[in-house]
C-alpha cells in the first residue's frame, strides 16, 4: 500500500483532474494507493506521524503562507526517503526544485497522457524502491503504529523483559511481535547475526567487535556471547574486506 499526499490550494483541480489521474495510474500499475489531500502546507505537516511518513507527496509551488519549495525543504528535513512530485503552473521553476530530490515535475497545463505517463513511471519506480524497506508493526504509547524503515537503518533486534525492541540510529522501538524466533527466521538471511541469545545485529552496522561486546554505528553497545564471538568475527571481517574491495 502506498500512502500518498497531495498539497495544492486549487481544490477543483485536485478533485477533477489530479486524483482521477493518480487513481487511473494506480490501477494501470496494480498499485494500492491511499490518498490524503491538503489545501495548505501547515495542514500537511500537522498530519505527519514521524514514525509513518507518506511514501509519495505531490506539491504545488504557488500556495499561500508556505509555498511548495519551502514545504519541500521542511519535508526533506523530516524524511529523505519519500518520492516527491511537483505539479506547477510555473514550468520554468523546474531547475530550482532539483535540490529537493524531485522524482517528477509536471506542468499543470500538461495533457492527460503526460500526467498518466509520469504517474505510471513514478509508481513503477517506487515499487522497486520500496523493496529496500520493511513496514514493521510497533507499539507507540500502547497503540499500534507502522514504521517504514530501510534495512540499513535497522541496527539490531533484542529481547528484554519479554519485550522485543528494534534499535535504529535515533531510537529504540517496541515491536508488536512477541516471538523472537520469527524475527530471527526473517533477518538471519539478510545480513544479520545472532551476537548473543535473543540479540540480532546488522553486521554492516558494527563498528567495533570485542570478545564480549560490540559497538554499533550509533555508539550503542550490545553483548556478544562466547559461542558467537568467533563466527561473528569471521562474518564481520568478510564484510570489512567486501567494503574495501568495493
PDB file of C-alpha atoms in Angstrom:
ATOM      1  CA  UNK A   1       0.000   0.000   0.000  1.00  0.00           C
ATOM      2  CA  UNK A   2       1.270   3.449  -0.971  1.00  0.00           C
ATOM      3  CA  UNK A   3       0.436   6.366   1.310  1.00  0.00           C
ATOM      4  CA  UNK A   4       0.225   9.412  -0.935  1.00  0.00           C
ATOM      5  CA  UNK A   5      -0.385  13.074  -0.065  1.00  0.00           C
ATOM      6  CA  UNK A   6      -1.396  15.949  -2.335  1.00  0.00           C
ATOM      7  CA  UNK A   7      -0.922  19.547  -1.255  1.00  0.00           C
ATOM      8  CA  UNK A   8      -2.488  22.124  -3.592  1.00  0.00           C
ATOM      9  CA  UNK A   9      -4.753  25.086  -2.827  1.00  0.00           C
ATOM     10  CA  UNK A  10      -6.666  24.558  -6.094  1.00  0.00           C
ATOM     11  CA  UNK A  11      -9.224  22.066  -4.764  1.00  0.00           C
ATOM     12  CA  UNK A  12     -11.172  21.932  -8.041  1.00  0.00           C
ATOM     13  CA  UNK A  13      -8.065  20.911  -9.986  1.00  0.00           C
ATOM     14  CA  UNK A  14      -7.213  18.292  -7.371  1.00  0.00           C
ATOM     15  CA  UNK A  15     -10.701  16.736  -7.347  1.00  0.00           C
ATOM     16  CA  UNK A  16     -11.489  16.847 -11.065  1.00  0.00           C
ATOM     17  CA  UNK A  17      -8.098  16.017 -12.534  1.00  0.00           C
ATOM     18  CA  UNK A  18      -5.223  15.131 -10.219  1.00  0.00           C
ATOM     19  CA  UNK A  19      -6.979  12.497  -8.106  1.00  0.00           C
ATOM     20  CA  UNK A  20      -8.509  10.937 -11.214  1.00  0.00           C
ATOM     21  CA  UNK A  21      -5.133  10.686 -12.980  1.00  0.00           C
ATOM     22  CA  UNK A  22      -3.476   9.205  -9.903  1.00  0.00           C
ATOM     23  CA  UNK A  23      -6.183   6.583  -9.406  1.00  0.00           C
ATOM     24  CA  UNK A  24      -6.028   5.624 -13.095  1.00  0.00           C
ATOM     25  CA  UNK A  25      -2.237   5.297 -12.962  1.00  0.00           C
ATOM     26  CA  UNK A  26      -2.503   3.248  -9.782  1.00  0.00           C
ATOM     27  CA  UNK A  27      -4.987   0.904 -11.435  1.00  0.00           C
ATOM     28  CA  UNK A  28      -2.755   0.541 -14.501  1.00  0.00           C
ATOM     29  CA  UNK A  29       0.268  -0.414 -12.356  1.00  0.00           C
ATOM     30  CA  UNK A  30      -1.642  -2.519  -9.845  1.00  0.00           C
ATOM     31  CA  UNK A  31      -0.713  -0.134  -7.038  1.00  0.00           C
ATOM     32  CA  UNK A  32      -2.844   0.221  -3.905  1.00  0.00           C
ATOM     33  CA  UNK A  33      -2.912   3.930  -3.095  1.00  0.00           C
ATOM     34  CA  UNK A  34      -4.406   5.736  -0.110  1.00  0.00           C
ATOM     35  CA  UNK A  35      -4.771   9.434  -0.958  1.00  0.00           C
ATOM     36  CA  UNK A  36      -4.803  12.327   1.505  1.00  0.00           C
ATOM     37  CA  UNK A  37      -5.455  15.833   0.169  1.00  0.00           C
ATOM     38  CA  UNK A  38      -4.465  19.135   1.775  1.00  0.00           C
ATOM     39  CA  UNK A  39      -5.017  22.734   0.719  1.00  0.00           C
ATOM     40  CA  UNK A  40      -2.054  24.202   2.600  1.00  0.00           C
ATOM     41  CA  UNK A  41       1.371  23.167   3.823  1.00  0.00           C
ATOM     42  CA  UNK A  42       0.628  23.518   7.524  1.00  0.00           C
ATOM     43  CA  UNK A  43      -2.214  21.020   7.322  1.00  0.00           C
ATOM     44  CA  UNK A  44       0.066  18.544   5.557  1.00  0.00           C
ATOM     45  CA  UNK A  45       2.817  18.960   8.164  1.00  0.00           C
ATOM     46  CA  UNK A  46       0.321  18.598  11.007  1.00  0.00           C
ATOM     47  CA  UNK A  47      -0.869  15.278   9.557  1.00  0.00           C
ATOM     48  CA  UNK A  48       2.552  13.676   9.614  1.00  0.00           C
ATOM     49  CA  UNK A  49       3.394  10.996  12.134  1.00  0.00           C
ATOM     50  CA  UNK A  50       7.193  10.817  12.285  1.00  0.00           C
ATOM     51  CA  UNK A  51       7.003   7.025  12.548  1.00  0.00           C
ATOM     52  CA  UNK A  52       4.776   6.655   9.482  1.00  0.00           C
ATOM     53  CA  UNK A  53       5.682   9.157   6.773  1.00  0.00           C
ATOM     54  CA  UNK A  54       3.998   9.448   3.359  1.00  0.00           C
ATOM     55  CA  UNK A  55       5.511   7.355   0.578  1.00  0.00           C
ATOM     56  CA  UNK A  56       4.797   9.839  -2.236  1.00  0.00           C
ATOM     57  CA  UNK A  57       3.999  13.547  -1.897  1.00  0.00           C
ATOM     58  CA  UNK A  58       2.650  15.800  -4.660  1.00  0.00           C
ATOM     59  CA  UNK A  59       3.164  19.540  -4.192  1.00  0.00           C
ATOM     60  CA  UNK A  60       2.015  22.686  -5.941  1.00  0.00           C
ATOM     61  CA  UNK A  61       4.567  25.529  -5.832  1.00  0.00           C
ATOM     62  CA  UNK A  62       2.480  28.678  -5.523  1.00  0.00           C
ATOM     63  CA  UNK A  63       0.452  28.355  -2.316  1.00  0.00           C
ATOM     64  CA  UNK A  64      -0.435  30.855   0.439  1.00  0.00           C
ATOM     65  CA  UNK A  65       1.675  31.110   3.616  1.00  0.00           C
ATOM     66  CA  UNK A  66       4.088  28.263   2.819  1.00  0.00           C
ATOM     67  CA  UNK A  67       4.962  27.721  -0.847  1.00  0.00           C
ATOM     68  CA  UNK A  68       5.798  24.327  -2.311  1.00  0.00           C
ATOM     69  CA  UNK A  69       9.569  24.794  -2.283  1.00  0.00           C
ATOM     70  CA  UNK A  70       9.602  25.878   1.361  1.00  0.00           C
ATOM     71  CA  UNK A  71       7.384  22.915   2.173  1.00  0.00           C
ATOM     72  CA  UNK A  72       9.649  20.510   0.269  1.00  0.00           C
ATOM     73  CA  UNK A  73      12.671  21.755   2.220  1.00  0.00           C
ATOM     74  CA  UNK A  74      10.874  21.156   5.509  1.00  0.00           C
ATOM     75  CA  UNK A  75       9.623  17.731   4.443  1.00  0.00           C
ATOM     76  CA  UNK A  76      13.094  16.649   3.327  1.00  0.00           C
ATOM     77  CA  UNK A  77      14.465  17.656   6.737  1.00  0.00           C
ATOM     78  CA  UNK A  78      11.997  15.201   8.274  1.00  0.00           C
ATOM     79  CA  UNK A  79      12.404  12.338   5.816  1.00  0.00           C
ATOM     80  CA  UNK A  80      14.657  11.820   2.816  1.00  0.00           C
ATOM     81  CA  UNK A  81      13.119   8.595   1.548  1.00  0.00           C
ATOM     82  CA  UNK A  82       9.735   9.682   0.172  1.00  0.00           C
ATOM     83  CA  UNK A  83       9.141  10.296  -3.543  1.00  0.00           C
ATOM     84  CA  UNK A  84       8.444  13.941  -4.404  1.00  0.00           C
ATOM     85  CA  UNK A  85       6.405  15.222  -7.343  1.00  0.00           C
ATOM     86  CA  UNK A  86       5.861  18.877  -8.207  1.00  0.00           C
ATOM     87  CA  UNK A  87       2.774  19.821 -10.237  1.00  0.00           C
ATOM     88  CA  UNK A  88       3.015  23.503 -11.064  1.00  0.00           C
ATOM     89  CA  UNK A  89       1.741  26.202 -13.385  1.00  0.00           C
ATOM     90  CA  UNK A  90       5.305  27.560 -13.482  1.00  0.00           C
ATOM     91  CA  UNK A  91       7.402  25.081 -15.527  1.00  0.00           C
ATOM     92  CA  UNK A  92      10.356  27.491 -15.549  1.00  0.00           C
ATOM     93  CA  UNK A  93      10.909  26.641 -11.876  1.00  0.00           C
ATOM     94  CA  UNK A  94      11.761  23.014 -12.615  1.00  0.00           C
ATOM     95  CA  UNK A  95      15.522  23.549 -12.202  1.00  0.00           C
ATOM     96  CA  UNK A  96      15.018  25.344  -8.896  1.00  0.00           C
ATOM     97  CA  UNK A  97      13.297  22.269  -7.454  1.00  0.00           C
ATOM     98  CA  UNK A  98      16.020  19.717  -8.234  1.00  0.00           C
ATOM     99  CA  UNK A  99      17.770  20.348  -4.902  1.00  0.00           C
ATOM    100  CA  UNK A 100      14.759  18.847  -3.130  1.00  0.00           C
ATOM    101  CA  UNK A 101      15.397  15.395  -4.675  1.00  0.00           C
ATOM    102  CA  UNK A 102      12.480  15.532  -7.086  1.00  0.00           C
ATOM    103  CA  UNK A 103      11.176  12.391  -8.785  1.00  0.00           C
ATOM    104  CA  UNK A 104       8.922  14.199 -11.266  1.00  0.00           C
ATOM    105  CA  UNK A 105       7.917  17.708 -12.319  1.00  0.00           C
ATOM    106  CA  UNK A 106       4.646  18.013 -14.237  1.00  0.00           C
ATOM    107  CA  UNK A 107       3.453  21.356 -15.673  1.00  0.00           C
ATOM    108  CA  UNK A 108      -0.198  21.865 -14.746  1.00  0.00           C
ATOM    109  CA  UNK A 109      -1.128  22.546 -18.362  1.00  0.00           C
ATOM    110  CA  UNK A 110       0.104  19.092 -19.435  1.00  0.00           C
ATOM    111  CA  UNK A 111      -2.198  16.702 -21.270  1.00  0.00           C
ATOM    112  CA  UNK A 112      -3.783  13.711 -19.563  1.00  0.00           C
ATOM    113  CA  UNK A 113      -1.343  11.423 -21.395  1.00  0.00           C
ATOM    114  CA  UNK A 114       1.657  13.203 -19.861  1.00  0.00           C
ATOM    115  CA  UNK A 115       0.147  13.074 -16.365  1.00  0.00           C
ATOM    116  CA  UNK A 116      -0.591   9.375 -16.791  1.00  0.00           C
ATOM    117  CA  UNK A 117       2.862   8.629 -18.194  1.00  0.00           C
ATOM    118  CA  UNK A 118       4.609  10.362 -15.296  1.00  0.00           C
ATOM    119  CA  UNK A 119       2.438   8.875 -12.542  1.00  0.00           C
ATOM    120  CA  UNK A 120       2.780   5.375 -14.033  1.00  0.00           C
ATOM    121  CA  UNK A 121       6.565   5.805 -14.191  1.00  0.00           C
ATOM    122  CA  UNK A 122       6.733   7.036 -10.595  1.00  0.00           C
ATOM    123  CA  UNK A 123       4.566   4.174  -9.295  1.00  0.00           C
ATOM    124  CA  UNK A 124       6.755   1.609 -11.058  1.00  0.00           C
ATOM    125  CA  UNK A 125       9.950   3.196  -9.749  1.00  0.00           C
ATOM    126  CA  UNK A 126       8.526   3.375  -6.244  1.00  0.00           C
ATOM    127  CA  UNK A 127       7.562  -0.315  -6.349  1.00  0.00           C
ATOM    128  CA  UNK A 128      11.217  -1.219  -6.987  1.00  0.00           C
ATOM    129  CA  UNK A 129      12.462   1.294  -4.421  1.00  0.00           C
ATOM    130  CA  UNK A 130      10.065   0.014  -1.753  1.00  0.00           C
ATOM    131  CA  UNK A 131      11.721  -3.413  -1.836  1.00  0.00           C
ATOM    132  CA  UNK A 132      14.562  -1.860   0.173  1.00  0.00           C
ATOM    133  CA  UNK A 133      12.172  -1.104   3.043  1.00  0.00           C
ATOM    134  CA  UNK A 134      10.273  -3.036   5.664  1.00  0.00           C
ATOM    135  CA  UNK A 135       6.978  -1.954   7.192  1.00  0.00           C
ATOM    136  CA  UNK A 136       7.270  -3.024  10.815  1.00  0.00           C
ATOM    137  CA  UNK A 137       4.456  -3.065  13.352  1.00  0.00           C
ATOM    138  CA  UNK A 138       5.440  -1.196  16.516  1.00  0.00           C
ATOM    139  CA  UNK A 139       3.683  -0.127  19.688  1.00  0.00           C
ATOM    140  CA  UNK A 140       3.776   3.600  20.338  1.00  0.00           C
ATOM    141  CA  UNK A 141       2.321   4.688  23.680  1.00  0.00           C
ATOM    142  CA  UNK A 142       0.464   1.383  23.719  1.00  0.00           C
ATOM    143  CA  UNK A 143      -1.109   1.908  20.308  1.00  0.00           C
ATOM    144  CA  UNK A 144      -0.305   0.063  17.096  1.00  0.00           C
ATOM    145  CA  UNK A 145       1.704   2.032  14.547  1.00  0.00           C
ATOM    146  CA  UNK A 146       3.766   1.215  11.471  1.00  0.00           C
ATOM    147  CA  UNK A 147       7.414   2.084  10.934  1.00  0.00           C
ATOM    148  CA  UNK A 148       8.761   2.200   7.382  1.00  0.00           C
ATOM    149  CA  UNK A 149      12.474   1.596   7.587  1.00  0.00           C
ATOM    150  CA  UNK A 150      15.340   0.523   5.325  1.00  0.00           C
ATOM    151  CA  UNK A 151      17.495  -2.437   6.302  1.00  0.00           C
ATOM    152  CA  UNK A 152      20.490  -0.114   6.668  1.00  0.00           C
ATOM    153  CA  UNK A 153      18.675   1.758   9.428  1.00  0.00           C
ATOM    154  CA  UNK A 154      17.868  -1.397  11.378  1.00  0.00           C
ATOM    155  CA  UNK A 155      20.812  -1.739  13.749  1.00  0.00           C
ATOM    156  CA  UNK A 156      19.590  -4.630  15.866  1.00  0.00           C
ATOM    157  CA  UNK A 157      16.707  -6.514  17.449  1.00  0.00           C
ATOM    158  CA  UNK A 158      16.901  -7.587  21.075  1.00  0.00           C
ATOM    159  CA  UNK A 159      14.680  -9.128  23.728  1.00  0.00           C
ATOM    160  CA  UNK A 160      14.455  -7.510  27.160  1.00  0.00           C
ATOM    161  CA  UNK A 161      11.928  -8.323  29.885  1.00  0.00           C
ATOM    162  CA  UNK A 162       9.869 -10.365  27.388  1.00  0.00           C
ATOM    163  CA  UNK A 163       9.624  -7.364  25.014  1.00  0.00           C
ATOM    164  CA  UNK A 164      11.263  -7.271  21.556  1.00  0.00           C
ATOM    165  CA  UNK A 165      12.952  -3.980  20.683  1.00  0.00           C
ATOM    166  CA  UNK A 166      14.071  -2.638  17.322  1.00  0.00           C
ATOM    167  CA  UNK A 167      17.171  -0.468  17.557  1.00  0.00           C
ATOM    168  CA  UNK A 168      17.617   2.330  14.981  1.00  0.00           C
ATOM    169  CA  UNK A 169      20.200   5.137  14.757  1.00  0.00           C
ATOM    170  CA  UNK A 170      17.874   7.525  16.583  1.00  0.00           C
ATOM    171  CA  UNK A 171      15.654   5.437  18.879  1.00  0.00           C
ATOM    172  CA  UNK A 172      14.567   2.030  20.163  1.00  0.00           C
ATOM    173  CA  UNK A 173      11.046   0.879  19.277  1.00  0.00           C
ATOM    174  CA  UNK A 174       8.839  -1.758  20.905  1.00  0.00           C
ATOM    175  CA  UNK A 175       7.650  -4.344  18.408  1.00  0.00           C
ATOM    176  CA  UNK A 176       4.174  -5.802  18.305  1.00  0.00           C
ATOM    177  CA  UNK A 177       5.779  -9.186  17.576  1.00  0.00           C
ATOM    178  CA  UNK A 178       6.414 -11.218  20.735  1.00  0.00           C
ATOM    179  CA  UNK A 179       8.195 -14.290  19.316  1.00  0.00           C
ATOM    180  CA  UNK A 180      11.889 -13.590  18.748  1.00  0.00           C
ATOM    181  CA  UNK A 181      12.327 -16.723  16.633  1.00  0.00           C
ATOM    182  CA  UNK A 182      10.123 -15.172  13.930  1.00  0.00           C
ATOM    183  CA  UNK A 183      12.431 -12.136  13.782  1.00  0.00           C
ATOM    184  CA  UNK A 184      15.475 -14.385  13.510  1.00  0.00           C
ATOM    185  CA  UNK A 185      13.938 -16.503  10.752  1.00  0.00           C
ATOM    186  CA  UNK A 186      13.312 -13.415   8.652  1.00  0.00           C
ATOM    187  CA  UNK A 187      16.547 -11.465   9.167  1.00  0.00           C
ATOM    188  CA  UNK A 188      19.300 -14.087   9.579  1.00  0.00           C
ATOM    189  CA  UNK A 189      19.378 -14.461   5.793  1.00  0.00           C
ATOM    190  CA  UNK A 190      19.539 -10.680   5.281  1.00  0.00           C
ATOM    191  CA  UNK A 191      22.924  -9.782   6.786  1.00  0.00           C
ATOM    192  CA  UNK A 192      22.006 -10.094  10.464  1.00  0.00           C
ATOM    193  CA  UNK A 193      23.816 -12.256  13.021  1.00  0.00           C
ATOM    194  CA  UNK A 194      22.847 -13.547  16.473  1.00  0.00           C
ATOM    195  CA  UNK A 195      25.530 -11.975  18.673  1.00  0.00           C
ATOM    196  CA  UNK A 196      24.043 -13.473  21.832  1.00  0.00           C
ATOM    197  CA  UNK A 197      20.836 -15.159  22.917  1.00  0.00           C
ATOM    198  CA  UNK A 198      17.851 -13.144  21.651  1.00  0.00           C
ATOM    199  CA  UNK A 199      20.054 -10.391  20.195  1.00  0.00           C
ATOM    200  CA  UNK A 200      20.252  -9.975  16.423  1.00  0.00           C
ATOM    201  CA  UNK A 201      22.618  -7.381  14.940  1.00  0.00           C
ATOM    202  CA  UNK A 202      23.090  -5.889  11.480  1.00  0.00           C
ATOM    203  CA  UNK A 203      26.690  -6.846  10.692  1.00  0.00           C
ATOM    204  CA  UNK A 204      27.110  -3.834   8.393  1.00  0.00           C
ATOM    205  CA  UNK A 205      26.391  -1.504  11.299  1.00  0.00           C
ATOM    206  CA  UNK A 206      29.024  -2.940  13.653  1.00  0.00           C
ATOM    207  CA  UNK A 207      31.976  -0.559  14.034  1.00  0.00           C
ATOM    208  CA  UNK A 208      33.900  -2.404  16.748  1.00  0.00           C
ATOM    209  CA  UNK A 209      33.861  -6.027  17.856  1.00  0.00           C
ATOM    210  CA  UNK A 210      35.286  -7.347  21.116  1.00  0.00           C
ATOM    211  CA  UNK A 211      35.226 -10.759  22.778  1.00  0.00           C
ATOM    212  CA  UNK A 212      32.246  -9.924  24.974  1.00  0.00           C
ATOM    213  CA  UNK A 213      30.609  -6.897  23.346  1.00  0.00           C
ATOM    214  CA  UNK A 214      30.219  -4.904  20.131  1.00  0.00           C
ATOM    215  CA  UNK A 215      29.668  -1.263  19.276  1.00  0.00           C
ATOM    216  CA  UNK A 216      27.137  -0.172  16.677  1.00  0.00           C
ATOM    217  CA  UNK A 217      27.355   2.827  14.363  1.00  0.00           C
ATOM    218  CA  UNK A 218      25.256   4.945  16.717  1.00  0.00           C
ATOM    219  CA  UNK A 219      27.618   4.276  19.632  1.00  0.00           C
ATOM    220  CA  UNK A 220      25.370   1.793  21.453  1.00  0.00           C
ATOM    221  CA  UNK A 221      26.898  -1.442  22.737  1.00  0.00           C
ATOM    222  CA  UNK A 222      25.407  -4.930  22.783  1.00  0.00           C
ATOM    223  CA  UNK A 223      26.627  -8.192  24.327  1.00  0.00           C
ATOM    224  CA  UNK A 224      28.499 -10.892  22.417  1.00  0.00           C
ATOM    225  CA  UNK A 225      28.355 -14.440  23.737  1.00  0.00           C
ATOM    226  CA  UNK A 226      31.423 -16.683  23.921  1.00  0.00           C
ATOM    227  CA  UNK A 227      29.756 -19.077  21.475  1.00  0.00           C
ATOM    228  CA  UNK A 228      29.016 -16.337  18.921  1.00  0.00           C
ATOM    229  CA  UNK A 229      32.281 -14.392  19.042  1.00  0.00           C
ATOM    230  CA  UNK A 230      34.434 -16.359  16.588  1.00  0.00           C
ATOM    231  CA  UNK A 231      31.795 -16.924  13.873  1.00  0.00           C
ATOM    232  CA  UNK A 232      30.706 -13.277  14.191  1.00  0.00           C
ATOM    233  CA  UNK A 233      34.329 -12.156  13.910  1.00  0.00           C
ATOM    234  CA  UNK A 234      34.638 -14.122  10.671  1.00  0.00           C
ATOM    235  CA  UNK A 235      31.486 -12.567   9.190  1.00  0.00           C
ATOM    236  CA  UNK A 236      32.482  -9.099  10.409  1.00  0.00           C
ATOM    237  CA  UNK A 237      35.947  -9.447   8.814  1.00  0.00           C
ATOM    238  CA  UNK A 238      34.494 -10.615   5.498  1.00  0.00           C
ATOM    239  CA  UNK A 239      32.132  -7.647   5.487  1.00  0.00           C
ATOM    240  CA  UNK A 240      35.044  -5.239   6.011  1.00  0.00           C
ATOM    241  CA  UNK A 241      37.008  -6.859   3.159  1.00  0.00           C
ATOM    242  CA  UNK A 242      33.964  -6.641   0.899  1.00  0.00           C
ATOM    243  CA  UNK A 243      33.568  -2.922   1.610  1.00  0.00           C
ATOM    244  CA  UNK A 244      37.284  -2.321   0.908  1.00  0.00           C
ATOM    245  CA  UNK A 245      37.056  -4.114  -2.428  1.00  0.00           C
ATOM    246  CA  UNK A 246      34.074  -2.005  -3.435  1.00  0.00           C
TER     247      UNK A 246
END
